[in-house]
Short mmCIF file of C-alpha atoms and ligand atoms in Angstrom, two decimals:
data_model
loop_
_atom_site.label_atom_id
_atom_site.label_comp_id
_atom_site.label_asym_id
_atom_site.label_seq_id
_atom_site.Cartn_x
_atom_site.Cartn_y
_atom_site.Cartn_z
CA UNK A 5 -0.08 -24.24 5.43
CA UNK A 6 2.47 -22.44 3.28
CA UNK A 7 5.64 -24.14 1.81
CA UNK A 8 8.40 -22.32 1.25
CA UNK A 9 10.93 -23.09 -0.98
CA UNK A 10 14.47 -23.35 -1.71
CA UNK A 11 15.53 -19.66 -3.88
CA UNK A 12 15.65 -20.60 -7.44
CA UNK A 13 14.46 -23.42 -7.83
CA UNK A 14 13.39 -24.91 -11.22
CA UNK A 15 9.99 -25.31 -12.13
CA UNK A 16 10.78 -28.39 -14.65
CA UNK A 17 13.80 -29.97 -12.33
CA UNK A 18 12.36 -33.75 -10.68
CA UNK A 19 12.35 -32.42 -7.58
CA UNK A 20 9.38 -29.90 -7.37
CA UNK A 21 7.33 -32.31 -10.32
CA UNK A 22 8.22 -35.12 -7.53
CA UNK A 23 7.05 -32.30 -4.49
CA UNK A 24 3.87 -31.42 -6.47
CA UNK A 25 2.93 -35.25 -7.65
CA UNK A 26 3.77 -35.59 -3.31
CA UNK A 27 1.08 -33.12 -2.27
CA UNK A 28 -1.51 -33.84 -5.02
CA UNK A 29 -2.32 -37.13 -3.28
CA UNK A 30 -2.89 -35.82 -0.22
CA UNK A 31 -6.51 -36.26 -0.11
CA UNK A 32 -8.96 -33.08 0.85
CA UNK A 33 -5.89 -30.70 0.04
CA UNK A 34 -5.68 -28.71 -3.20
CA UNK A 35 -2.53 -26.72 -4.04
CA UNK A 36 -2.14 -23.18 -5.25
CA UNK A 37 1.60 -22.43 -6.32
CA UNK A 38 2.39 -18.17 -5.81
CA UNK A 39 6.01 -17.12 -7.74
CA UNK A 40 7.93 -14.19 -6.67
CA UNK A 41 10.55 -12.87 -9.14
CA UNK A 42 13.01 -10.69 -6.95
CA UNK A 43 15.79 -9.00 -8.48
CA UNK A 44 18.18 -11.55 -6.69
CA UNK A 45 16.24 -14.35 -6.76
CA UNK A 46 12.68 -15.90 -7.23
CA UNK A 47 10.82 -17.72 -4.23
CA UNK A 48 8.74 -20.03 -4.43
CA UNK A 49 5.61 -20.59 -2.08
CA UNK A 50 3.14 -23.19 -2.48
CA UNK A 51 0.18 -23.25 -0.33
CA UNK A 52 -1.75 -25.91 0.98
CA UNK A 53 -5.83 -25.23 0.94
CA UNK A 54 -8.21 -27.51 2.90
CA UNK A 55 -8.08 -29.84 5.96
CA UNK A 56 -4.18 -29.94 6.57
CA UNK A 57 -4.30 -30.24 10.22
CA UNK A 58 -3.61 -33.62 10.27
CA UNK A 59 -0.31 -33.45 8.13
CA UNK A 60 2.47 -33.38 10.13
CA UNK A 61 5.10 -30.08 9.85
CA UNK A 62 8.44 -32.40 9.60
CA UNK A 63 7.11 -34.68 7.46
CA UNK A 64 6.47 -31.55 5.28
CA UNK A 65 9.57 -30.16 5.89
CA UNK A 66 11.52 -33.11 4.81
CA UNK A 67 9.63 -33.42 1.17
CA UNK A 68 12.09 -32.14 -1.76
CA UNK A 69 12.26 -28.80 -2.33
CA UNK A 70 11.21 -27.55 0.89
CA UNK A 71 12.90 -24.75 2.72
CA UNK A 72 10.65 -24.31 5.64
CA UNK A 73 7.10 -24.57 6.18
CA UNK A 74 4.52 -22.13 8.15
CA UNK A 75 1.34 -23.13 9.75
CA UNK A 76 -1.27 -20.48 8.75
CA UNK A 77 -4.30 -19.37 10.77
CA UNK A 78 -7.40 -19.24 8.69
CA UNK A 79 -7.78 -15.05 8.72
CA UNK A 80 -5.65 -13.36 5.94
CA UNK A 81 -3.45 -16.75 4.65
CA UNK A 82 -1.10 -14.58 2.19
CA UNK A 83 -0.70 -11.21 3.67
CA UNK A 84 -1.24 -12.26 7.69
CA UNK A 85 1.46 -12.44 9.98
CA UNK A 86 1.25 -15.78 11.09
CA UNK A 87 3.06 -17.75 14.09
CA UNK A 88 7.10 -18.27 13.02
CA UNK A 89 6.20 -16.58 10.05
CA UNK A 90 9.97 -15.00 8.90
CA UNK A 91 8.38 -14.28 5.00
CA UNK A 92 9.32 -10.89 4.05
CA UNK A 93 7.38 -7.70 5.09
CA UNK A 94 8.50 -5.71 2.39
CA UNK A 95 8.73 -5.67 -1.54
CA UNK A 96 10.70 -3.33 -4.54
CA UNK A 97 8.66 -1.26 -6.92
CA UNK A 98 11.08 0.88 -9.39
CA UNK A 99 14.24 0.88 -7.55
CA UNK A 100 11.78 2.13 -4.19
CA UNK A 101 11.71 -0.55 -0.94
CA UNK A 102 8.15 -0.64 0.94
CA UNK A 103 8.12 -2.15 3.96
CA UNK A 104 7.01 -2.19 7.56
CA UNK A 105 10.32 -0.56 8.04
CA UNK A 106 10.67 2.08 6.02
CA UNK A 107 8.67 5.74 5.50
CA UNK A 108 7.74 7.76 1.80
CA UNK A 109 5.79 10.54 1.44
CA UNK A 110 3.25 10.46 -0.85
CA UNK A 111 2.55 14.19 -1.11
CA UNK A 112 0.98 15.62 -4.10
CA UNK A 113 -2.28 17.02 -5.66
CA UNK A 114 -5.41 15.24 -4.74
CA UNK A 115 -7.03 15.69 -8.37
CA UNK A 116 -4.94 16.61 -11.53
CA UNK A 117 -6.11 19.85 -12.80
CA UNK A 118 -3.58 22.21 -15.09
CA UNK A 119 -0.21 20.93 -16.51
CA UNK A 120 0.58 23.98 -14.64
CA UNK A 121 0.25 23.05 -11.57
CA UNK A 122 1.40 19.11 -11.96
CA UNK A 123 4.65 20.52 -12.80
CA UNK A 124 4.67 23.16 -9.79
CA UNK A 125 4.24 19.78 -7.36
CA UNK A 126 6.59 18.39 -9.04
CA UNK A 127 9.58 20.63 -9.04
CA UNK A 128 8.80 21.44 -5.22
CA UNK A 129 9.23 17.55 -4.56
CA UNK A 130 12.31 17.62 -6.34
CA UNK A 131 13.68 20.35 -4.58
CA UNK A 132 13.50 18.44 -1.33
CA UNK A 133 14.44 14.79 -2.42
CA UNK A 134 11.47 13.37 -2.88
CA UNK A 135 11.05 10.69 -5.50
CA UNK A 136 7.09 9.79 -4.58
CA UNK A 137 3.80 11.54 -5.15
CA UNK A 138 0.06 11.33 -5.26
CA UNK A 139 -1.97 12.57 -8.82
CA UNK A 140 -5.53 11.81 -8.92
CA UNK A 141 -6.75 11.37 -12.80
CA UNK A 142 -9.89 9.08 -12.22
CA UNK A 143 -11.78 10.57 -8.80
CA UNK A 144 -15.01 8.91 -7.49
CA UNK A 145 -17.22 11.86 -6.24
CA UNK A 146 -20.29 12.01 -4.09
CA UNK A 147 -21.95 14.02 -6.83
CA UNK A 148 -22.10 12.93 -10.31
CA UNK A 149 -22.19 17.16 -11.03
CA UNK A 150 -19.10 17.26 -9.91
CA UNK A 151 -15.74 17.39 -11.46
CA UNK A 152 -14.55 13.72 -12.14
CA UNK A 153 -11.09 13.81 -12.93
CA UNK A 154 -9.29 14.29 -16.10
CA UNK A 155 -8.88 10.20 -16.69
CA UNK A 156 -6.68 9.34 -19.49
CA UNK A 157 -6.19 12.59 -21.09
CA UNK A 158 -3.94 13.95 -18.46
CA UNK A 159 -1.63 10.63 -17.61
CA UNK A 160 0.59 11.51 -20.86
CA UNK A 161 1.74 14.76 -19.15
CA UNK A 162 1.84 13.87 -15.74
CA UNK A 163 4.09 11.00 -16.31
CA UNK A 164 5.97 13.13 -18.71
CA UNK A 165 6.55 15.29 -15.72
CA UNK A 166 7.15 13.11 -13.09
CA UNK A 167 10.32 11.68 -15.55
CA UNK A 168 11.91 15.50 -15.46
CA UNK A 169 11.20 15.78 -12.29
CA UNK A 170 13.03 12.25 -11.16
CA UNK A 171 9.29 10.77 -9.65
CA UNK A 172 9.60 7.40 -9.56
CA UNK A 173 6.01 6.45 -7.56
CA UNK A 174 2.99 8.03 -8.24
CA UNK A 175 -0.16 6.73 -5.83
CA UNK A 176 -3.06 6.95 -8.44
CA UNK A 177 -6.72 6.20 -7.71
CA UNK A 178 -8.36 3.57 -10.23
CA UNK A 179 -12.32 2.66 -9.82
CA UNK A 180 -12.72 0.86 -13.61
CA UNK A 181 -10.55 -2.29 -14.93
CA UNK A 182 -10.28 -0.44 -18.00
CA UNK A 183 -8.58 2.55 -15.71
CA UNK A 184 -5.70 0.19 -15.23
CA UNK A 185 -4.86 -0.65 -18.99
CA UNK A 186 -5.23 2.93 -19.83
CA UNK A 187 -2.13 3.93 -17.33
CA UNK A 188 -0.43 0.91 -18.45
CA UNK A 189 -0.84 2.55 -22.10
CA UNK A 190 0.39 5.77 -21.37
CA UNK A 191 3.41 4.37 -19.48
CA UNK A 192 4.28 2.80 -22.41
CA UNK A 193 3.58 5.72 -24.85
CA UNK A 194 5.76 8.09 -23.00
CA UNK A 195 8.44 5.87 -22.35
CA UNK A 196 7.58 4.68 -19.12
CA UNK A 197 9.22 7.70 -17.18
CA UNK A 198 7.95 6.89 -14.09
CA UNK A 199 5.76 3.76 -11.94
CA UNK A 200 2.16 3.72 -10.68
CA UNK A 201 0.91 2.46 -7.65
CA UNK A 202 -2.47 1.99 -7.72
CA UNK A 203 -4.93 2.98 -5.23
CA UNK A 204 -8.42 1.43 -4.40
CA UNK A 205 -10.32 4.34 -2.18
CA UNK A 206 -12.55 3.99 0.33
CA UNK A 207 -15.56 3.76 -1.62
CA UNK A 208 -14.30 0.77 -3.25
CA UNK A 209 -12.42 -1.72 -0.51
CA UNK A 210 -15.22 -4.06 -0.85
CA UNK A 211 -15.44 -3.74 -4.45
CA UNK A 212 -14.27 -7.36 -4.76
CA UNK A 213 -14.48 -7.58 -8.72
CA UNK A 214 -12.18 -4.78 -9.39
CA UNK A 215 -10.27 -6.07 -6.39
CA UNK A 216 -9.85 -9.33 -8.22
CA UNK A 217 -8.84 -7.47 -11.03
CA UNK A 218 -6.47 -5.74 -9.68
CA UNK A 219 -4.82 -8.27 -7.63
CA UNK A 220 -4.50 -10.38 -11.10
CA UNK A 221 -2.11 -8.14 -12.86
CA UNK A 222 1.60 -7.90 -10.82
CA UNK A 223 2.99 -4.62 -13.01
CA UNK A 224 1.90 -2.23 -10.28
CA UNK A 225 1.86 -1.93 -6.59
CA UNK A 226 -1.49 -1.42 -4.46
CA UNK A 227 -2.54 0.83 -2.04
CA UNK A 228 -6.00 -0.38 -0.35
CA UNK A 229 -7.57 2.46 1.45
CA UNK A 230 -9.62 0.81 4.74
CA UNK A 231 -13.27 1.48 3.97
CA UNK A 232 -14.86 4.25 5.72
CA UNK A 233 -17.58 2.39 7.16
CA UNK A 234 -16.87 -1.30 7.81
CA UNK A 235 -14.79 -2.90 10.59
CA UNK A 236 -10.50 -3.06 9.94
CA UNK A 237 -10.95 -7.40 9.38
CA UNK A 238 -13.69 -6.87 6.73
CA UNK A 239 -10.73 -3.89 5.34
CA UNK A 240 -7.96 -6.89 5.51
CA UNK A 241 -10.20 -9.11 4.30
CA UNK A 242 -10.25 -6.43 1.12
CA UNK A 243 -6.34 -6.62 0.82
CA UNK A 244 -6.17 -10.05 1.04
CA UNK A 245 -8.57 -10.46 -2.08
CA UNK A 246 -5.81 -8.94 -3.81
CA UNK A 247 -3.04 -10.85 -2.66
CA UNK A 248 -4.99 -14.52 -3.14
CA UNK A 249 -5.08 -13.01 -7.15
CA UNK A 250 -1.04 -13.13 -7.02
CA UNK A 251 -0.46 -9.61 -6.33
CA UNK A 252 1.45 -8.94 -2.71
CA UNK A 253 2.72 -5.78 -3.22
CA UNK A 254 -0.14 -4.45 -1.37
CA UNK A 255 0.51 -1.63 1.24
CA UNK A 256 -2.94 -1.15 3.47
CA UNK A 257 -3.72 2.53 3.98
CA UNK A 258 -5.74 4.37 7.02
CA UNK A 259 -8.01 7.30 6.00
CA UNK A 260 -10.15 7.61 9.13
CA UNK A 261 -13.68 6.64 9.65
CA UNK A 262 -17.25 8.06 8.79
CA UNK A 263 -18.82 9.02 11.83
CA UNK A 264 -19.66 12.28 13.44
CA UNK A 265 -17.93 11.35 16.56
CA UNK A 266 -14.61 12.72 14.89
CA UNK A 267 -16.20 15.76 14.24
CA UNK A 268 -14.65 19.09 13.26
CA UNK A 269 -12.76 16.37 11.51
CA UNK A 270 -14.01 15.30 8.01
CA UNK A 271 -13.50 11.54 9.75
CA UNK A 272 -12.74 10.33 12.27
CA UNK A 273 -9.00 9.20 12.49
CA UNK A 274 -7.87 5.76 13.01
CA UNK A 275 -3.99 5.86 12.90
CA UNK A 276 -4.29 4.21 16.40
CA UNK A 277 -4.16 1.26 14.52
CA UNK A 278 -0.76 1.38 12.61
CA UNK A 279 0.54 -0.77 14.96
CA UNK A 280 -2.74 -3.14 14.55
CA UNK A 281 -2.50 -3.60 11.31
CA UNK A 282 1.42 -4.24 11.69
CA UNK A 283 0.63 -7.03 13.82
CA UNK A 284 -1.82 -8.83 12.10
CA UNK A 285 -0.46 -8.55 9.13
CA UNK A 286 2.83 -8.33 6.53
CA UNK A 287 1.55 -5.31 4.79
CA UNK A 288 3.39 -1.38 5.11
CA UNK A 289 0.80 0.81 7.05
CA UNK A 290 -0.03 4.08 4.93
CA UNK A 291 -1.79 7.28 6.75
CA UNK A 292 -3.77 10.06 4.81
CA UNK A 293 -4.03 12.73 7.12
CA UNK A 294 -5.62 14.83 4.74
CA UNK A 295 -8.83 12.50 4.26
CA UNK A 296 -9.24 12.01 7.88
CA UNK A 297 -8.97 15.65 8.85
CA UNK A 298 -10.32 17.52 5.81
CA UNK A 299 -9.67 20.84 6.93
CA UNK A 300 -6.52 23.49 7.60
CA UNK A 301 -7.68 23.44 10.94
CA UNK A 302 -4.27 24.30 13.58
CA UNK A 303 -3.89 23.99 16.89
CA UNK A 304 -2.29 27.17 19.31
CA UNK A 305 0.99 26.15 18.86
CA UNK A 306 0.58 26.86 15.27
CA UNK A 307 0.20 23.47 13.66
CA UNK A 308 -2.11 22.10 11.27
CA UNK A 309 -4.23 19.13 12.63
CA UNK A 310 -3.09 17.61 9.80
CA UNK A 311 0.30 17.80 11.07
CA UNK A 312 -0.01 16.60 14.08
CA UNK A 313 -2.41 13.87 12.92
CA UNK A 314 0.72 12.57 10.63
CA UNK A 315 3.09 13.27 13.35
CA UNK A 316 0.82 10.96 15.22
CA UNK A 317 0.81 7.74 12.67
CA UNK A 318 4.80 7.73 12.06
CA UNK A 319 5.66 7.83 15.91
CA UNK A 320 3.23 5.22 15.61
CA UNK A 321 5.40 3.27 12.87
CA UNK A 322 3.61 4.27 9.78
CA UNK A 323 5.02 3.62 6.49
CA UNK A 324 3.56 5.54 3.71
CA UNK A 325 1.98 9.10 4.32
CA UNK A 326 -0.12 10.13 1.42
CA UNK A 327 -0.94 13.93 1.62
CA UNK A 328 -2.69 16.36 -0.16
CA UNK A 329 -1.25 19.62 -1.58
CA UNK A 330 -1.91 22.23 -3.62
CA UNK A 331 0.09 25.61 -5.19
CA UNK A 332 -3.21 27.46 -5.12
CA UNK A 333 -5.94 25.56 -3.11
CA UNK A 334 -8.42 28.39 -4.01
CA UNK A 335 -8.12 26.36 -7.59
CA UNK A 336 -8.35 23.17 -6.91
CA UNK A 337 -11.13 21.06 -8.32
CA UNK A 338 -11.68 18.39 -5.69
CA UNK A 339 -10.83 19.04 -1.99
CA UNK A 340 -8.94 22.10 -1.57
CA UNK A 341 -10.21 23.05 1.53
CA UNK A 342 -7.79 20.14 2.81
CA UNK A 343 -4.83 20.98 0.87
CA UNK A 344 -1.91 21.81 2.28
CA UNK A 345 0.01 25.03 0.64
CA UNK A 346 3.48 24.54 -1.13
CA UNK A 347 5.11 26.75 0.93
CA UNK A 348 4.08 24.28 4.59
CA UNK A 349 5.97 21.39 2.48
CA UNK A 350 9.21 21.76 4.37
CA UNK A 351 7.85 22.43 7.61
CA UNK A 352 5.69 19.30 7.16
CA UNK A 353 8.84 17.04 5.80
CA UNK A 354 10.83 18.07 9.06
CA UNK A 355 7.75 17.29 11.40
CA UNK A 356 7.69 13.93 9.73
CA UNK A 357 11.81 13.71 10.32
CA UNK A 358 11.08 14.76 13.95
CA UNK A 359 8.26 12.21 14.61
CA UNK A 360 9.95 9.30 12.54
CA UNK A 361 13.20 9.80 14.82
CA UNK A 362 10.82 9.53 18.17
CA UNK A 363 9.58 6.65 16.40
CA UNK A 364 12.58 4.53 16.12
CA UNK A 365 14.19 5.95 19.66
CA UNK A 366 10.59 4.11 20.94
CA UNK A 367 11.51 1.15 19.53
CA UNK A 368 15.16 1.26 20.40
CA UNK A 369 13.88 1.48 24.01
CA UNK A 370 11.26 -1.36 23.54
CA UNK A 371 14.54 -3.59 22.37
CA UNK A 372 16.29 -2.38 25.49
CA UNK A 373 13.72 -3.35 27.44
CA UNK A 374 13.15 -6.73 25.97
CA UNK A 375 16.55 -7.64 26.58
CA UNK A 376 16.80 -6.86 30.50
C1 PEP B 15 -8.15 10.12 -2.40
O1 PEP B 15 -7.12 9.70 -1.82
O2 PEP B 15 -8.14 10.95 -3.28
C2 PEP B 15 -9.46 9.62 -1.95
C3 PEP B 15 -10.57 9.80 -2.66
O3 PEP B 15 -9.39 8.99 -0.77
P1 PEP B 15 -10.46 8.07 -0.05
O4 PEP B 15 -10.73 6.94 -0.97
O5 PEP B 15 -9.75 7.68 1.21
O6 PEP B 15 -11.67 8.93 0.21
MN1 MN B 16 -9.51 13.84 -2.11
#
């Protein structure tokens, strides 16, 4: 069960001591007390662990305090979507709003390489208004011969960069605690130009010490990546490790599935289940078409299975598109076989526009419908 309470209210006023001395009698029920500082106002949610079946929902309702209570099913307590549940489905990172109703494209380089070609991303995202982007520094590879990222060195210029260039998101992978005070360093040494969202891959969804980690510390955002080989509730499961540590700002990403049954496809892609994950939970639904197809594979009409892949997730209702580019994919040091070239950016941005306007006419329609 979830209390939520009244906006701003005091921790030390006699009301909420009176609430919390209330509910630490119940018997069999323990308390755990979640804060969230908005820029207009901080909320208040305390929820109610063990046997509360028996308490009764007005009697809950009436204690001091108390703005409304929800009855929570037992699968994914602080990021499900549970029954009357009105909590919000969206959250502010640096000035940006992610939510299950709104779309960013996280398009960028899938491993940092040259300064070079950082600031070449960079300037092409500026050029069409976009203010998000993905930079790999710390990459978890199959072999441990292969290139692993530039790590700490290279966060000082790419956030340089991504200030000039007016980036104010950057997804960026982490696999090591110590990953996550290193960007928090370099933020700080440069100024903090820019914000990081971080991003738990595939490899790692059920890596449930860094997840703990991770969800402890509420600077940055999260992007969970489902993993690759277990089923979507042991993947929400993953998130919701995150958000029990007191971070929500969690936004659950798709990246298709290992099995050859999606073959020519690198994976095989799941973005069926946007709308899935939209139900059963609060979380923003992000696509990577680039993981799930892993190759510049087109169609006759001329258009990149990666294209139509994305085009697929945001008629769907995604929220978040990460995507792999690169200015010379020849050069790329992880995955440029799936990059997609500079010069497809704007073709790509107006197949989004395209899809994301089919998107809400569908839903406009579903309204119509619900109302006749
Ligand atoms: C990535 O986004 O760079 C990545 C490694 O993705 P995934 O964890 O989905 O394989
Ligand atoms: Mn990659």
């Amino acid at each position: 069960m979830i209390l939520v309470l009244v906006p701003d209210i005091r921790l030390d006023s006699p009301e909420y001591k009176q609430l919390l001395a209330y509910l630490a009698n119940l018997p069999g029920i323990s308390t755990r007390v979640h804060t969230e500082v908005g820029v207009e106002q901080s909320l208040i949610e305390v929820y109610l662990i063990g046997n509360t079946k028996t308490l009764s929902i007005e009697d809950i309702s009436n204690l001091p305090c108390v703005d409304r209570v929800v009855r929570i099913s037992e699968e994914y307590r602080v990021l499900g979507r549970h029954r009357n549940d009105d909590r919000p489905t969206h959250f502010e990172y640096n000035g940006i709003r992610f939510g299950q109703d709104t779309l960013h494209v996280f398009a960028g380089l899938c491993a940092v390489d040259t300064l070079e070609h950082v600031e070449m991303m960079m300037k092409v995202l500026s050029d069409h208004g976009q203010v998000c982007t993905r930079m790999g520094a710390y990459k978890p590879r199959t072999s441990p011969y292969s290139f692993q990222g530039h790590g700490k060195a290279c966060l000082p210029y790419v956030f340089d960069l991504a200030g000039k260039y007016g980036i104010k998101v950057i997804a960026m992978e982490v696999t090591h605690e110590s990953h996550v005070e290193e960007i928090r360093e370099a933020l700080h040494q440069t100024g903090d130009p820019t914000g990081v969202m971080l991003q738990i891959g595939t490899r790692n969804t059920q890596n449930f010490e860094l997840l703990k980690i991770v969800g402890r510390q509420q600077d940055f955002p999260v992007l969970i990546k489902r993993g690759f080989g277990i089923t979507l509730d042991e993947s929400l499961n993953a998130a919701e490790y995150l958000a029990s540590e007191g971070n929500r700002k969690v936004i659950f990403g798709l990246r298709g599935m290992k099995t050859n049954m999606g073959d020519p496809h690198r994976n095989f892609v799941d973005f069926a289940q946007v709308p899935v994950v939209k139900r059963l939970t609060r979380m923003p639904v992000c696509i990577d078409p680039s993981h799930s197809v892993g190759a510049r594979a087109q169609s006759p009409e001329g258009i990149l299975d990666m294209m139509h892949v994305t085009a697929q997730g945001v008629i769907a209702g995604a929220n978040m598109i990460l995507a792999d580019f690169h200015p010379v994919p020849g050069k790329a040091l992880v995955d440029g076989p799936q990059a997609m070239l500079i010069k497809e950016f704007p073709h790509f941005l107006e197949d989004i526009r395209i899809a994301r306007e089919a998107y809400q006419q569908r839903t406009a329609l579903a309204e119509h419908y619900r109302e006749v």
